[in-house]
mmCIF file of C-alpha atoms in Angstrom:
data_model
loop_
_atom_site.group_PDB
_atom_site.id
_atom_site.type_symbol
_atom_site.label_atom_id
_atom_site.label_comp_id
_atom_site.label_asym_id
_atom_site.label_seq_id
_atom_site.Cartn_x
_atom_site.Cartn_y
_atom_site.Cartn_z
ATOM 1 C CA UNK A 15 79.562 111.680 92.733
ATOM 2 C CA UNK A 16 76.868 113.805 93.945
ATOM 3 C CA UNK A 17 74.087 111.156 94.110
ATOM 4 C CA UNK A 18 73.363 111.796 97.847
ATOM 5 C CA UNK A 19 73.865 115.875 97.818
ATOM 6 C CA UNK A 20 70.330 117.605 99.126
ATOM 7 C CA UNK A 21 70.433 118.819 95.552
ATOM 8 C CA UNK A 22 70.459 115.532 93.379
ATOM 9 C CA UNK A 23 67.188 114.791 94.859
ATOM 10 C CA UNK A 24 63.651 115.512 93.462
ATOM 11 C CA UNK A 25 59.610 114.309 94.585
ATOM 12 C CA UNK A 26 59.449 111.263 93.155
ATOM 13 C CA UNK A 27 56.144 112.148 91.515
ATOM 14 C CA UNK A 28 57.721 114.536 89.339
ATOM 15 C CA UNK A 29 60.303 112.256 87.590
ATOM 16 C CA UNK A 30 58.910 110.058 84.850
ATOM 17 C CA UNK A 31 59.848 112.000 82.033
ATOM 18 C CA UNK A 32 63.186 112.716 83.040
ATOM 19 C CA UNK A 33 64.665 109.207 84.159
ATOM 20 C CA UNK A 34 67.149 108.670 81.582
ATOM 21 C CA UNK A 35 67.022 105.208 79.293
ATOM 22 C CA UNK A 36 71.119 104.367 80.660
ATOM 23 C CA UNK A 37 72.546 102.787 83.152
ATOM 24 C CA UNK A 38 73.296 103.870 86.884
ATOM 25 C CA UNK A 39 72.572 103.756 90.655
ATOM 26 C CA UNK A 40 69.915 105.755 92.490
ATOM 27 C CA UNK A 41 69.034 106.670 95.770
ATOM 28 C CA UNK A 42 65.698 106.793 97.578
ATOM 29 C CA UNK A 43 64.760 109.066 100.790
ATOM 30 C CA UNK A 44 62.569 109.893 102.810
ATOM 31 C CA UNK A 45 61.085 113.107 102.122
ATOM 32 C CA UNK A 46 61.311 116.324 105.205
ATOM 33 C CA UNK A 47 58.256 115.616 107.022
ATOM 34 C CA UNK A 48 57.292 112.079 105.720
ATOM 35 C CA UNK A 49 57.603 109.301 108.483
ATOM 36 C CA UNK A 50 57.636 105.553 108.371
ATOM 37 C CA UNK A 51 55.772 103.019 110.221
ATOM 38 C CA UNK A 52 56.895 101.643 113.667
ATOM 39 C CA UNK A 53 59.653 100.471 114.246
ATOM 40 C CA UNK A 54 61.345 101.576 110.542
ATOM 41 C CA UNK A 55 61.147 105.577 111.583
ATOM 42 C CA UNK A 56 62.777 105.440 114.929
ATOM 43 C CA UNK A 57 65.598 102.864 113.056
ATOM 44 C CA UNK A 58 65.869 105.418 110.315
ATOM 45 C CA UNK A 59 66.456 108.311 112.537
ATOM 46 C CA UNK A 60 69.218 106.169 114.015
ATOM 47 C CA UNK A 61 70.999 106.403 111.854
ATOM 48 C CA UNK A 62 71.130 110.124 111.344
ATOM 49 C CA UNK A 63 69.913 109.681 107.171
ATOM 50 C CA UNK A 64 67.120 109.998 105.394
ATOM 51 C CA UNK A 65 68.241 107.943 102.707
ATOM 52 C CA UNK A 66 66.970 104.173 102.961
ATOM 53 C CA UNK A 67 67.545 102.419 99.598
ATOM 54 C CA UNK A 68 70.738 102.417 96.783
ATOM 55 C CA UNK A 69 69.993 100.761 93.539
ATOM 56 C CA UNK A 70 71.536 100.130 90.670
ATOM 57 C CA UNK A 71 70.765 99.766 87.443
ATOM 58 C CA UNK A 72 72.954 97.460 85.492
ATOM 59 C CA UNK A 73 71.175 94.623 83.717
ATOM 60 C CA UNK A 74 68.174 97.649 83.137
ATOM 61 C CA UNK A 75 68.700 100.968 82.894
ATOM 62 C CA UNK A 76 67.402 103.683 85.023
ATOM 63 C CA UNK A 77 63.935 104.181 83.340
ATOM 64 C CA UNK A 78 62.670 100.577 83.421
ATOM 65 C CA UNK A 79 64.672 99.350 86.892
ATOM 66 C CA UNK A 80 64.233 102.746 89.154
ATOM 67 C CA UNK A 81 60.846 103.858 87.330
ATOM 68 C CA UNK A 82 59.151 101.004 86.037
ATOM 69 C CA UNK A 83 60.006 98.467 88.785
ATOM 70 C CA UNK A 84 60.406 100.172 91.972
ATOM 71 C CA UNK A 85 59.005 103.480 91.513
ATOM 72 C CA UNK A 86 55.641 102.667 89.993
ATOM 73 C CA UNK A 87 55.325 98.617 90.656
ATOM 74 C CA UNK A 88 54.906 97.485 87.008
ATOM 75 C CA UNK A 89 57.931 94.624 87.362
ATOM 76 C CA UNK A 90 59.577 92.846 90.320
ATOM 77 C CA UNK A 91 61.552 95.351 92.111
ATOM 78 C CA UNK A 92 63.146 94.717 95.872
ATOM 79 C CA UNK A 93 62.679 97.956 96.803
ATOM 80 C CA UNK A 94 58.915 97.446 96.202
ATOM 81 C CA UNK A 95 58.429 94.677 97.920
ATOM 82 C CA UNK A 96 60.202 95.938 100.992
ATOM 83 C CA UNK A 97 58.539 99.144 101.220
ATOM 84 C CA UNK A 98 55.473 97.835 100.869
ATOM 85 C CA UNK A 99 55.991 95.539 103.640
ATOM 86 C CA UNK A 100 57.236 97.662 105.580
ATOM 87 C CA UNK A 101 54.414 100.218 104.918
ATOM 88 C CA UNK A 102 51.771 96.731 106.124
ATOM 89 C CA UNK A 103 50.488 95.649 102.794
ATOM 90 C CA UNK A 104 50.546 91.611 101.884
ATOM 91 C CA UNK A 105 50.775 89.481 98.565
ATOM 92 C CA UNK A 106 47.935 87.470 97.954
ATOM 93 C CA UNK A 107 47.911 84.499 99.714
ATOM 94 C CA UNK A 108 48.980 81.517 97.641
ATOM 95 C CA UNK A 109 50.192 84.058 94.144
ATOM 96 C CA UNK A 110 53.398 82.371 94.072
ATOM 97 C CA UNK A 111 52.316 78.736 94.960
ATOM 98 C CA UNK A 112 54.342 76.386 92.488
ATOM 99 C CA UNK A 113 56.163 78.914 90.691
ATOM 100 C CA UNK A 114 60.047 78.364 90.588
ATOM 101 C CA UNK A 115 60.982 82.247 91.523
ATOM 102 C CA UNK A 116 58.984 82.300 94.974
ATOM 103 C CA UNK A 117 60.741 85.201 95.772
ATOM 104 C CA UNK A 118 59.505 87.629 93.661
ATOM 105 C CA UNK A 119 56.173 88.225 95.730
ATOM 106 C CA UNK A 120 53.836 91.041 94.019
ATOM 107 C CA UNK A 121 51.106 92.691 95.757
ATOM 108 C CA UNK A 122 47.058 93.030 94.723
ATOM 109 C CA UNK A 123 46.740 95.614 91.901
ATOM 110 C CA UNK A 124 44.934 97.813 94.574
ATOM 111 C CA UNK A 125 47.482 97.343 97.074
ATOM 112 C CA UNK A 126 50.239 98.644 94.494
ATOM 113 C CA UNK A 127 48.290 101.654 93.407
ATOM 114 C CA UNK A 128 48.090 102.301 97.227
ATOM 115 C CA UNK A 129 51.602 101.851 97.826
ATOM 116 C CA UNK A 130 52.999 104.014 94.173
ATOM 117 C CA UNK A 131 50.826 106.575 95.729
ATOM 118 C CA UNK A 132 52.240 106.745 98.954
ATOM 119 C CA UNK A 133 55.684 106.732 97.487
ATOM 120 C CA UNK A 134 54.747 109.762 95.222
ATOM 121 C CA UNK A 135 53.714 111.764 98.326
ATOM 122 C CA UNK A 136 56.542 110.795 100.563
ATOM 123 C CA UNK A 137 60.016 109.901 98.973
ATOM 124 C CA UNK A 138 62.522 111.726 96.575
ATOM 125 C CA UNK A 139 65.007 110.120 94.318
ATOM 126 C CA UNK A 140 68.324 110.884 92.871
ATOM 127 C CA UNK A 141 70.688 109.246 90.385
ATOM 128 C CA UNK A 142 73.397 108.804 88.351
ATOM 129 C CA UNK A 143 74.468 107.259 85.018
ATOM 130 C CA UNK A 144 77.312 105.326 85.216
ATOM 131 C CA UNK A 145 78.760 102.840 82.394
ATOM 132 C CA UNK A 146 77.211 99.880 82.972
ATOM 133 C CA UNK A 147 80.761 98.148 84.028
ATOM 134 C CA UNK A 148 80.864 100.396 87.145
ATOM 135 C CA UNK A 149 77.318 99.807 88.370
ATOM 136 C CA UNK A 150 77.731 96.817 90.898
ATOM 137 C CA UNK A 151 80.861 98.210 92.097
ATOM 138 C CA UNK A 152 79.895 101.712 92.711
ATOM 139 C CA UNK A 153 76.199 100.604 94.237
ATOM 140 C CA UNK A 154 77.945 98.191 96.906
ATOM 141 C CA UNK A 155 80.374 100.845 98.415
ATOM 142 C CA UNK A 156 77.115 103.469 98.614
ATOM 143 C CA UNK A 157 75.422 100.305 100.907
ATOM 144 C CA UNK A 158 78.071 99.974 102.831
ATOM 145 C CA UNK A 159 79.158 103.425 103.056
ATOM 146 C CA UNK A 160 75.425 104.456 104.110
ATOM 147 C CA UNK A 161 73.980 101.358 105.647
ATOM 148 C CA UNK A 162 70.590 102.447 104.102
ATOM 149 C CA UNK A 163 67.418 101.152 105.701
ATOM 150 C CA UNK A 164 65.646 99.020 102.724
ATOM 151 C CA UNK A 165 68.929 97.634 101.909
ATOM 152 C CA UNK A 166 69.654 94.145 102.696
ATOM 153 C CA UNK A 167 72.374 92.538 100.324
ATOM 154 C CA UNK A 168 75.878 94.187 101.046
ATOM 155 C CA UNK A 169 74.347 95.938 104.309
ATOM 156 C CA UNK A 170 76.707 95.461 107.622
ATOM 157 C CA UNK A 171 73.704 96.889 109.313
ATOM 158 C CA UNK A 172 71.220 95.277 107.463
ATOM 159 C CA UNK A 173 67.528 95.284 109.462
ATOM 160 C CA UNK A 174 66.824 91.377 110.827
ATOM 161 C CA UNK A 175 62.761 93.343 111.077
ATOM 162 C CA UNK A 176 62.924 93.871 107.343
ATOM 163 C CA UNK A 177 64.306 90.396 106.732
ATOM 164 C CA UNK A 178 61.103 88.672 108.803
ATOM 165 C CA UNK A 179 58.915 90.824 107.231
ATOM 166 C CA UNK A 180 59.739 90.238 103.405
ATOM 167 C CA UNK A 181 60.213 86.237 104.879
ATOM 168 C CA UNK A 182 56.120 86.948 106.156
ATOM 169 C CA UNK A 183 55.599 88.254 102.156
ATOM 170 C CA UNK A 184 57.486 84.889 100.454
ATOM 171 C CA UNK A 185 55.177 82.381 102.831
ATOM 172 C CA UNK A 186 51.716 84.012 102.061
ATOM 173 C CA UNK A 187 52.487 84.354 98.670
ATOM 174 C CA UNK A 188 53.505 80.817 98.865
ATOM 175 C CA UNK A 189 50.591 79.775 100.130
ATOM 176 C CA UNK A 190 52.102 79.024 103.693
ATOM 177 C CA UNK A 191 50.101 79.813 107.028
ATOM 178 C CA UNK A 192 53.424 80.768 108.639
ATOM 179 C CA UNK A 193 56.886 82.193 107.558
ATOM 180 C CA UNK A 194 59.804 80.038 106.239
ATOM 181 C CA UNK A 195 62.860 81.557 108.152
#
């Protein structure tokens, strides 16, 4: 599979027409000369990769998981929600108050436009289609494999700073002055 080669990769601002409608697993990087706040950059560069999230694609395919819902913020993607944590934007306080999946945080419309922008100008994405069978399977041994940084599920190294921020998201959202952890 050559999901991770230099290649495979293109600007994520240049892909919405070619995502293809199937099933798969993706990768996000970092682009050459695009940083990430403190202390995510330093981790990153760690860990000798550009590469922090794997995705997969397997109840959704490719166009509406990768594009819709991570890549331009128009469902509830993880990888959304973490890198716009990580990048210092908030939910509004109280948006998830009462609703049974308190998890699935959102940020102001403003905010996402902010944060879609950003990841136009600063991360590139590859992927492959896979049958939809071989999707779970195949996007757990890339996260272990690569211990990418937005990755939390399935990550030996998984970042405790990425788990206390996203915790930070869930309580405002919730409508809590402090984090639940």
């Amino acid at each position: 599979m050559n999901l991770l080669d230099d290649g495979s990769f293109r600007p994520a601002s240049v892909i919405n027409a070619i995502v293809p409608d199937e099933f798969g697993v993706y990768a996000i990087r970092l682009r050459s000369g695009a940083a990430l706040p403190v202390p995510f950059q330093s981790l990153l560069e760690d860990r000798a990769t550009r590469v922090i999230y794997v995705g997969q694609a397997e109840k959704q395919t490719l166009l509406k998981r990768l594009l819709g819902n991570e890549l331009r913020a128009r469902g509830n993607g993880t990888f959304i929600r973490s890198i716009g944590a990580v990048l210092g934007y908030r939910p509004p306080f109280g948006s998830l108050a009462g609703r049974a999946r308190a998890q699935n945080y959102s940020f102001a419309p403003t905010d996402r436009m902010a944060i879609v922008d950003w990841i136009d100008s600063s991360l590139d994405v590859s992927w492959s289609v896979l049958p939809q069978s071989e999707v779970h399977e195949v996007e757990v041994a890339l996260i272990r494999e690569h211990t990418p940084l937005l990755n939390l599920q399935d990550n030996p190294r998984a970042l405790p700073e990425l788990s206390l921020l996203r915790a930070e998201c869930r309580a405002i959202a919730g409508g809590l002055s402090t984090p639940v952890l």
